[in-house]
Coordinates of C-alpha atoms in Angstrom, one line a residue:
M1 CA -5.0 -60.1 -4.1
Y2 CA -6.7 -63.5 -4.3
A3 CA -9.3 -64.6 -1.8
V4 CA -7.5 -67.6 -0.3
F5 CA -8.9 -70.7 1.2
V6 CA -6.9 -71.0 4.4
Q7 CA -7.0 -74.6 5.4
I8 CA -6.2 -77.8 3.5
G9 CA -5.2 -81.3 4.5
V10 CA -2.5 -83.3 2.6
I11 CA -2.3 -87.1 2.8
G12 CA 1.0 -88.5 1.5
L13 CA 4.4 -86.8 2.0
G14 CA 6.4 -88.3 -0.9
T15 CA 8.3 -85.9 -3.0
M16 CA 5.3 -84.4 -4.8
G17 CA 3.0 -84.4 -1.8
A18 CA 5.6 -82.8 0.4
N19 CA 6.4 -80.1 -2.1
L20 CA 2.7 -79.3 -2.7
A21 CA 2.2 -79.0 1.0
R22 CA 5.1 -76.6 1.3
N23 CA 3.8 -74.7 -1.8
A24 CA 0.3 -74.3 -0.1
A25 CA 1.8 -73.2 3.2
R26 CA 4.0 -70.6 1.5
N27 CA 0.9 -69.2 -0.2
G28 CA -0.9 -68.6 3.0
A29 CA -2.8 -71.9 3.8
Q30 CA -2.8 -73.7 7.0
V31 CA -1.8 -77.2 6.0
V32 CA -2.6 -80.3 8.1
L33 CA -0.3 -83.2 7.2
F34 CA -0.6 -87.0 7.5
N35 CA 1.6 -89.8 6.2
R36 CA 1.1 -93.5 7.1
T37 CA 4.8 -93.6 8.0
T38 CA 4.8 -91.2 11.0
K39 CA 8.6 -90.9 10.8
K40 CA 8.2 -89.2 7.5
T41 CA 5.8 -86.7 9.0
A42 CA 8.2 -85.9 11.9
E43 CA 11.1 -85.5 9.5
F44 CA 9.1 -83.2 7.3
I45 CA 8.2 -80.9 10.2
E46 CA 11.7 -80.9 11.5
R47 CA 13.0 -79.9 8.0
Y48 CA 10.3 -77.5 6.8
G49 CA 8.2 -76.6 9.8
T50 CA 9.3 -73.0 9.7
E51 CA 8.1 -72.4 6.1
G52 CA 4.4 -71.8 7.1
N53 CA 1.5 -72.9 9.1
L54 CA 2.1 -76.6 9.0
I55 CA 0.3 -78.9 11.4
P56 CA 1.5 -82.6 11.7
A57 CA -1.0 -85.4 12.5
M58 CA 0.3 -88.8 13.5
T59 CA -3.1 -90.6 13.0
L60 CA -5.9 -90.3 10.5
K61 CA -8.3 -89.5 13.3
E62 CA -6.0 -86.6 14.5
F63 CA -5.7 -85.4 10.9
M64 CA -9.5 -85.2 10.3
K65 CA -10.1 -83.7 13.7
A66 CA -7.7 -80.9 12.9
L67 CA -9.6 -79.9 9.7
K68 CA -12.6 -77.7 10.1
P69 CA -15.8 -78.7 8.2
P70 CA -16.4 -78.5 5.3
R71 CA -13.0 -80.1 4.9
I72 CA -10.7 -80.1 1.9
V73 CA -8.4 -83.2 1.7
L74 CA -5.7 -83.6 -1.0
L75 CA -4.4 -87.1 -1.7
M76 CA -0.9 -87.5 -3.0
V77 CA -0.6 -91.3 -2.8
K78 CA 0.4 -93.9 -5.4
A79 CA -2.3 -94.5 -8.0
G80 CA -4.4 -97.6 -7.9
N81 CA -5.1 -99.7 -4.8
A82 CA -3.5 -97.1 -2.5
V83 CA -6.0 -94.5 -3.5
D84 CA -8.9 -96.9 -3.1
S85 CA -7.6 -97.9 0.3
I86 CA -7.4 -94.4 1.7
V87 CA -10.8 -93.4 0.2
T88 CA -12.4 -96.5 1.8
E89 CA -10.8 -95.6 5.2
L90 CA -12.0 -92.0 4.9
L91 CA -15.5 -93.2 4.2
Q92 CA -15.9 -96.0 6.7
S93 CA -13.8 -95.1 9.8
A94 CA -16.1 -94.2 12.7
N95 CA -13.5 -91.7 14.0
C96 CA -12.4 -89.9 10.8
K97 CA -15.2 -90.2 8.3
L98 CA -15.6 -87.7 5.4
Q99 CA -18.9 -85.8 5.7
P100 CA -21.3 -84.4 3.1
R101 CA -20.0 -81.1 1.6
D102 CA -16.3 -82.2 2.3
T103 CA -14.1 -82.1 -0.8
L104 CA -11.6 -84.8 -1.7
I105 CA -8.9 -84.1 -4.3
D106 CA -6.9 -86.9 -5.9
A107 CA -3.8 -85.1 -7.2
G108 CA -1.9 -88.2 -8.2
N109 CA -1.6 -89.9 -11.6
S110 CA -4.8 -92.0 -11.3
H111 CA -6.4 -93.6 -14.3
Y112 CA -9.3 -91.5 -15.5
R113 CA -11.8 -94.4 -15.3
D114 CA -10.8 -95.0 -11.7
T115 CA -11.4 -91.3 -11.1
E116 CA -14.9 -91.5 -12.6
R117 CA -15.8 -94.5 -10.5
R118 CA -14.6 -92.9 -7.3
G119 CA -16.4 -89.6 -8.2
L120 CA -19.8 -91.4 -8.7
C121 CA -19.3 -93.2 -5.4
L122 CA -18.5 -90.1 -3.4
E123 CA -21.2 -88.0 -5.1
R124 CA -23.9 -90.4 -3.8
K125 CA -22.6 -89.7 -0.3
G126 CA -22.7 -85.9 -0.8
I127 CA -18.9 -85.6 -0.9
R128 CA -17.3 -83.5 -3.6
F129 CA -14.6 -85.1 -5.6
I130 CA -11.9 -83.5 -7.8
G131 CA -9.5 -85.6 -10.0
M132 CA -6.6 -83.2 -10.6
G133 CA -3.6 -83.8 -12.8
V134 CA -0.4 -82.0 -11.5
S135 CA 2.7 -81.6 -13.7
G136 CA 6.0 -80.0 -12.9
G137 CA 8.1 -82.6 -11.1
E138 CA 9.7 -82.0 -7.8
Y139 CA 10.6 -78.3 -8.5
G140 CA 7.3 -77.4 -10.1
A141 CA 5.3 -78.9 -7.2
L142 CA 7.1 -76.5 -4.9
M143 CA 7.6 -73.4 -7.0
G144 CA 4.5 -73.6 -9.3
P145 CA 3.2 -76.5 -11.3
S146 CA 0.5 -76.8 -14.0
M147 CA -2.7 -78.1 -12.5
M148 CA -5.6 -79.8 -14.4
P149 CA -8.6 -80.2 -12.1
G150 CA -11.7 -82.0 -13.2
G151 CA -14.8 -83.5 -11.6
D152 CA -17.2 -81.4 -9.4
K153 CA -17.1 -78.0 -11.0
N154 CA -18.5 -76.2 -8.0
A155 CA -15.8 -77.6 -5.8
V156 CA -13.1 -76.7 -8.3
M157 CA -14.3 -73.1 -8.6
K158 CA -14.5 -72.7 -4.9
I159 CA -10.8 -73.4 -4.5
M160 CA -9.7 -72.0 -7.8
P161 CA -8.4 -68.7 -6.3
F162 CA -6.0 -70.7 -4.1
L163 CA -5.0 -73.0 -6.9
K164 CA -4.1 -69.9 -8.9
K165 CA -1.8 -68.9 -6.1
M166 CA 0.0 -72.2 -6.2
T167 CA 0.5 -72.6 -9.9
A168 CA 3.0 -71.2 -12.4
G169 CA 2.4 -68.2 -14.6
D170 CA 1.5 -68.9 -18.2
G171 CA 3.6 -66.1 -19.6
S172 CA 0.7 -63.9 -20.6
G173 CA -0.6 -62.8 -17.2
G174 CA -2.6 -65.9 -16.4
R175 CA -2.0 -68.9 -14.2
C176 CA -1.5 -72.5 -15.3
V177 CA -4.7 -73.9 -14.0
T178 CA -8.3 -74.1 -15.4
Y179 CA -11.3 -76.2 -14.9
I180 CA -10.9 -79.1 -17.3
G181 CA -14.3 -80.8 -17.3
P182 CA -16.5 -83.3 -15.5
G183 CA -15.8 -86.8 -14.4
G184 CA -12.3 -88.1 -15.2
A185 CA -11.5 -85.2 -17.6
G186 CA -8.7 -83.8 -15.5
H187 CA -6.8 -87.1 -15.2
F188 CA -7.4 -87.9 -18.9
V189 CA -5.8 -84.6 -19.9
K190 CA -2.9 -85.3 -17.5
M191 CA -2.5 -88.8 -19.1
V192 CA -2.3 -87.2 -22.5
H193 CA 0.3 -84.7 -21.2
N194 CA 2.4 -87.6 -20.0
G195 CA 2.0 -89.4 -23.4
I196 CA 3.2 -86.3 -25.2
E197 CA 6.1 -86.2 -22.7
Y198 CA 7.0 -89.8 -23.6
G199 CA 7.0 -88.9 -27.3
I200 CA 9.1 -85.7 -27.0
M201 CA 11.6 -87.4 -24.7
Q202 CA 12.1 -90.3 -27.1
L203 CA 12.5 -87.9 -30.0
I204 CA 15.2 -86.0 -28.2
A205 CA 16.9 -89.2 -27.2
E206 CA 17.0 -90.4 -30.9
C207 CA 18.4 -87.0 -31.9
Y208 CA 21.2 -87.4 -29.3
D209 CA 21.9 -90.9 -30.7
L210 CA 22.1 -89.6 -34.2
L211 CA 24.4 -86.7 -33.3
K212 CA 26.7 -89.0 -31.4
S213 CA 26.6 -92.1 -33.6
I214 CA 26.5 -90.6 -37.0
G215 CA 27.5 -86.9 -36.4
K216 CA 30.4 -88.1 -34.1
M217 CA 29.8 -85.1 -31.8
K218 CA 31.2 -85.0 -28.3
N219 CA 28.9 -84.5 -25.3
K220 CA 30.1 -80.9 -24.8
N221 CA 29.2 -80.1 -28.4
I222 CA 25.8 -81.7 -28.0
A223 CA 25.2 -79.7 -24.9
Q224 CA 26.0 -76.5 -26.8
L225 CA 23.7 -77.5 -29.6
F226 CA 20.7 -78.2 -27.3
A227 CA 21.4 -75.0 -25.4
Q228 CA 21.2 -73.1 -28.7
W229 CA 18.0 -74.9 -29.7
S230 CA 16.4 -74.3 -26.2
R231 CA 16.6 -70.5 -26.9
S232 CA 14.9 -70.7 -30.3
A233 CA 11.2 -69.9 -31.0
E234 CA 10.8 -73.4 -32.6
L235 CA 12.5 -75.7 -30.1
G236 CA 12.5 -73.7 -26.9
S237 CA 11.2 -75.9 -24.1
F238 CA 11.9 -77.3 -20.6
L239 CA 13.0 -80.6 -22.0
T240 CA 15.6 -79.1 -24.4
E241 CA 16.8 -76.9 -21.6
I242 CA 17.4 -79.8 -19.2
T243 CA 18.9 -81.9 -22.0
A244 CA 21.6 -79.3 -22.6
K245 CA 22.4 -79.3 -18.9
I246 CA 22.5 -83.1 -18.6
F247 CA 25.4 -83.2 -21.1
T248 CA 27.6 -80.9 -18.9
V249 CA 27.4 -82.9 -15.7
R250 CA 30.3 -85.1 -14.6
D251 CA 30.2 -88.3 -12.5
S252 CA 32.2 -87.6 -9.3
E253 CA 33.2 -91.2 -8.9
T254 CA 34.7 -91.9 -12.4
G255 CA 35.3 -88.4 -13.7
N256 CA 33.4 -89.3 -16.9
D257 CA 30.4 -87.5 -18.3
M258 CA 27.4 -88.7 -16.3
I259 CA 25.4 -89.5 -19.4
D260 CA 27.9 -92.1 -20.3
V261 CA 27.6 -94.1 -17.0
I262 CA 23.8 -94.3 -17.0
G263 CA 22.3 -97.6 -18.1
D264 CA 20.1 -97.5 -21.2
A265 CA 17.0 -99.2 -19.8
A266 CA 14.3 -96.6 -19.4
G267 CA 11.6 -96.8 -16.7
Q268 CA 7.9 -95.9 -16.9
K269 CA 5.0 -95.7 -14.5
G270 CA 2.1 -96.6 -16.9
T271 CA 0.6 -93.4 -18.1
G272 CA 2.1 -93.9 -21.6
K273 CA 0.6 -97.3 -21.8
W274 CA -2.8 -95.9 -20.6
M275 CA -2.7 -93.4 -23.4
T276 CA -1.9 -96.1 -26.0
E277 CA -4.9 -98.1 -24.7
A278 CA -7.2 -95.0 -24.7
A279 CA -6.2 -94.1 -28.3
M280 CA -6.9 -97.7 -29.5
N281 CA -10.3 -97.6 -27.8
L282 CA -11.2 -94.3 -29.3
G283 CA -9.8 -95.1 -32.8
I284 CA -7.2 -92.4 -32.9
A285 CA -3.7 -93.0 -34.3
I286 CA -0.8 -91.8 -32.1
P287 CA 2.2 -93.5 -33.8
T288 CA 4.9 -91.3 -32.3
I289 CA 3.7 -91.9 -28.7
N290 CA 3.1 -95.6 -29.4
A291 CA 6.7 -95.8 -30.7
S292 CA 8.0 -94.1 -27.6
V293 CA 6.3 -96.6 -25.3
D294 CA 7.6 -99.5 -27.4
A295 CA 11.1 -98.0 -27.3
R296 CA 11.1 -97.8 -23.5
M297 CA 9.8 -101.4 -23.2
L298 CA 12.4 -102.7 -25.7
S299 CA 15.2 -100.8 -23.9
G300 CA 14.2 -102.7 -20.7
E301 CA 14.6 -106.1 -22.4
T302 CA 18.3 -106.1 -21.5
E303 CA 18.7 -109.9 -21.5
R304 CA 17.0 -110.3 -24.9
R305 CA 19.0 -107.4 -26.4
G306 CA 22.3 -108.8 -25.1
R307 CA 21.6 -112.3 -26.5
L308 CA 20.3 -111.2 -29.9
R309 CA 23.1 -108.6 -30.3
R310 CA 25.5 -111.5 -30.4
E311 CA 23.3 -113.6 -32.8
L312 CA 21.9 -111.2 -35.3
P313 CA 24.0 -110.3 -38.4
A314 CA 25.6 -106.9 -38.2
A315 CA 24.0 -103.9 -39.9
L316 CA 25.4 -103.3 -43.4
I317 CA 26.4 -99.7 -42.6
A318 CA 27.1 -97.1 -45.2
S319 CA 30.4 -95.4 -44.9
D320 CA 29.8 -92.0 -46.6
A321 CA 31.0 -89.1 -44.6
V322 CA 28.6 -86.5 -43.3
S323 CA 29.0 -82.8 -42.8
A324 CA 28.7 -81.9 -39.1
N325 CA 26.9 -78.6 -39.7
T326 CA 24.6 -79.9 -42.3
F327 CA 23.8 -83.0 -40.3
A328 CA 23.0 -81.0 -37.1
A329 CA 20.6 -78.8 -39.2
S330 CA 18.8 -81.9 -40.4
V331 CA 18.5 -83.3 -36.9
R332 CA 17.1 -79.9 -35.8
S333 CA 14.4 -79.9 -38.5
A334 CA 13.5 -83.5 -37.9
L335 CA 13.1 -82.8 -34.2
E336 CA 10.9 -79.7 -34.7
L337 CA 8.6 -81.4 -37.2
S338 CA 8.3 -84.6 -35.2
V339 CA 7.5 -82.6 -32.0
I340 CA 4.7 -80.9 -33.8
C341 CA 3.3 -84.3 -34.9
T342 CA 3.5 -85.5 -31.2
Y343 CA 1.5 -82.5 -29.9
A344 CA -1.0 -83.0 -32.8
Q345 CA -1.6 -86.6 -31.9
G346 CA -2.2 -85.7 -28.2
F347 CA -4.6 -82.9 -29.1
E348 CA -6.5 -85.0 -31.6
L349 CA -7.0 -87.7 -28.9
M350 CA -8.3 -85.1 -26.4
E351 CA -10.7 -83.8 -29.0
K352 CA -12.1 -87.2 -29.8
A353 CA -12.4 -88.1 -26.1
S354 CA -14.1 -84.8 -25.4
S355 CA -16.7 -85.6 -28.0
V356 CA -17.3 -89.2 -26.9
E357 CA -17.4 -88.5 -23.2
G358 CA -19.2 -85.2 -23.4
W359 CA -16.5 -83.3 -21.6
N360 CA -16.5 -80.1 -23.7
L361 CA -12.8 -79.7 -23.4
H362 CA -11.4 -76.3 -24.2
L363 CA -8.2 -77.3 -25.9
G364 CA -6.9 -73.7 -26.3
E365 CA -7.1 -73.5 -22.5
V366 CA -5.2 -76.8 -22.1
A367 CA -2.4 -75.5 -24.3
R368 CA -2.4 -72.3 -22.2
I369 CA -2.0 -74.0 -18.9
W370 CA 0.8 -76.2 -20.3
R371 CA 2.9 -73.1 -21.2
G372 CA 4.3 -72.9 -17.7
G373 CA 5.1 -75.2 -14.8
C374 CA 4.7 -78.5 -16.5
I375 CA 7.3 -80.9 -18.1
I376 CA 6.2 -80.3 -21.7
R377 CA 6.1 -76.5 -21.5
S378 CA 7.4 -75.1 -24.7
A379 CA 7.3 -72.0 -27.0
F380 CA 5.3 -74.0 -29.5
L381 CA 2.3 -74.2 -27.1
E382 CA 1.5 -70.5 -27.7
K383 CA 0.8 -71.4 -31.3
L384 CA -1.4 -74.3 -30.3
Q385 CA -3.2 -72.1 -27.8
R386 CA -4.1 -69.8 -30.8
A387 CA -4.9 -72.7 -33.1
Y388 CA -7.4 -74.1 -30.7
G389 CA -8.7 -70.8 -29.5
K390 CA -12.3 -69.5 -30.0
N391 CA -11.4 -66.8 -32.5
T392 CA -11.9 -68.5 -35.8
A393 CA -9.7 -66.2 -37.9
T394 CA -6.8 -66.3 -35.3
A395 CA -7.1 -70.1 -35.1
A396 CA -7.0 -70.5 -38.9
A397 CA -3.9 -68.2 -39.1
A398 CA -2.1 -70.2 -36.4
S399 CA -2.9 -73.5 -38.1
K400 CA -1.5 -72.1 -41.3
E401 CA 1.6 -71.0 -39.6
I402 CA 2.1 -74.4 -38.0
F403 CA 1.5 -76.2 -41.3
S404 CA 4.0 -74.0 -43.1
R405 CA 6.8 -75.4 -41.0
F406 CA 6.5 -78.6 -43.0
A407 CA 7.3 -76.9 -46.3
G408 CA 10.7 -76.6 -48.1
S409 CA 14.1 -77.6 -46.7
R410 CA 12.9 -78.7 -43.3
Q411 CA 10.8 -81.5 -44.7
K412 CA 13.6 -82.6 -47.1
Q413 CA 16.1 -82.7 -44.2
W414 CA 13.7 -84.8 -42.1
R415 CA 13.3 -87.3 -44.9
R416 CA 17.0 -87.5 -45.6
L417 CA 17.8 -88.0 -42.0
I418 CA 15.5 -91.0 -41.6
G419 CA 17.1 -92.5 -44.7
L420 CA 20.6 -91.9 -43.4
A421 CA 19.7 -93.3 -40.0
T422 CA 18.4 -96.5 -41.7
D423 CA 21.5 -96.8 -43.8
R424 CA 23.7 -96.5 -40.7
G425 CA 21.7 -98.9 -38.6
V426 CA 20.6 -96.3 -36.0
P427 CA 17.0 -97.0 -34.8
T428 CA 14.7 -93.9 -35.0
P429 CA 11.3 -95.3 -34.0
A430 CA 9.6 -92.1 -33.0
L431 CA 11.2 -89.9 -35.7
S432 CA 10.2 -92.4 -38.3
A433 CA 6.7 -92.8 -36.9
S434 CA 6.2 -89.1 -37.0
L435 CA 7.1 -89.0 -40.7
W436 CA 4.8 -91.9 -41.3
F437 CA 2.0 -90.0 -39.5
Y438 CA 2.6 -86.9 -41.6
D439 CA 2.7 -88.8 -44.9
S440 CA -0.4 -90.8 -44.1
L441 CA -2.3 -87.6 -43.4
R442 CA -1.2 -85.9 -46.7
R443 CA -1.7 -88.9 -49.0
E444 CA -4.9 -88.8 -51.2
R445 CA -5.2 -92.6 -51.1
L446 CA -3.8 -95.1 -48.7
P447 CA -3.2 -98.9 -49.5
Q448 CA -5.8 -100.0 -47.0
N449 CA -8.2 -100.6 -49.8
L450 CA -6.3 -103.8 -50.4
I451 CA -6.8 -104.8 -46.7
Q452 CA -10.5 -104.2 -47.1
A453 CA -10.5 -106.4 -50.2
Q454 CA -8.6 -109.2 -48.3
R455 CA -11.1 -108.9 -45.4
D456 CA -14.0 -109.2 -47.7
Y457 CA -12.4 -112.1 -49.5
F458 CA -11.9 -114.3 -46.5
G459 CA -14.6 -113.0 -44.2
S460 CA -17.2 -111.3 -46.3
H461 CA -16.8 -108.2 -44.2
G462 CA -17.9 -105.9 -47.0
F463 CA -16.4 -102.6 -48.2
H464 CA -17.3 -99.1 -49.2
R465 CA -16.9 -98.0 -52.8
T466 CA -15.3 -94.7 -54.1
D467 CA -18.1 -94.1 -56.7
R468 CA -21.3 -94.5 -54.7
P469 CA -22.5 -94.9 -51.1
G470 CA -23.4 -98.1 -49.3
T471 CA -21.7 -101.3 -48.2
F472 CA -20.8 -103.9 -50.9
H473 CA -19.4 -107.4 -51.2
A474 CA -17.6 -108.9 -54.2
D475 CA -17.6 -112.4 -55.6
W476 CA -13.9 -113.0 -55.4
N477 CA -14.0 -116.6 -56.8
S478 CA -16.1 -115.9 -59.9

């Protein structure tokens, strides 16, 4: 039995905040609740008040008074100015001020640099600050998410027994929570999680497009295919599971498949863009994830797409017939290998950030806590857990096992699929970027030597030689 911290305050009763509060109460905590819109607090108590020890507070003063020092306050408010606003109020209000030894937890999707800034400010005042990524969506927040707490280690370890009660199991007897690292490490890892999520969702969407546009498959057949894939050791994941279910849902108004009445402009909340920016700043290539962010942005340019669709010449589409079974197998191989590339890009970015920031991230632990509860949970993460584990022999064997997936027929199917998609005019930005990523890593020599020559020609930037060390400049006009 875990030793449980019995009181926590939750500020923000949106979907995630409300479900985390219910989760905490169901696991034995006394939960004090506050939301700026008091109607939402009242509605929450009316609907869920019998689920546990839930105490509503209609003012921030009442909220803070109900918490016994040293307090633990969990924020679930919109990232950015809203977090700064509530932190400022909690620091400056005469009637509801945070005190030294209190712990403040930001469990929203804050930018990791903002988390670092807030942590330094609060540390100077003796207040412990935790920046905690939470993944699992509405259901996971209630039934058991994956949690990625970073910041003040002592504060995290003090509440770790209770966080373990709240989180999902990892499939091997552990819980999907671990101390990530100091500063903004927790929110950085959550940002990378979301970037990987962007990539895998785009890959799945492209595979759906290929199956429907080229494979001429009906939605019910696509549902069956994804259901089969979701039960496999290679593609088993939460995202393939829900994809299979999506294709079986009907629209009650029209009677059509729901997927066919949904507009094709995808939304985003910014974490994918943040990951792209972080990767550029750290000098790490994440082409699959970059392509997925670009694809969402381009999908949202509906006016531009509508105008150019009428003006651009039609694609010169090949008319060769394809075998349904062979084609589906090629899509499966391309999806598997591209998903591996997506995870690889995210883990490489975390490894570089850990080195630059001095976070000492344990990437095997990150893979472990993503095996349950979170949106990108998948069977493949068990292999990554071993590949980034501390046992050298086990890690080498796991890496070899992962690399072996790129050999033989799967790679051939991946390449042929990209060519076929190009011939048929079906865009595959993430699938293609993944193949480009793979080929760039395996090539002995890339053509950027020409770029270095051009840069030296017009800007005297210099270059490195292949035959001896140092920086050199050529006389290009001699």
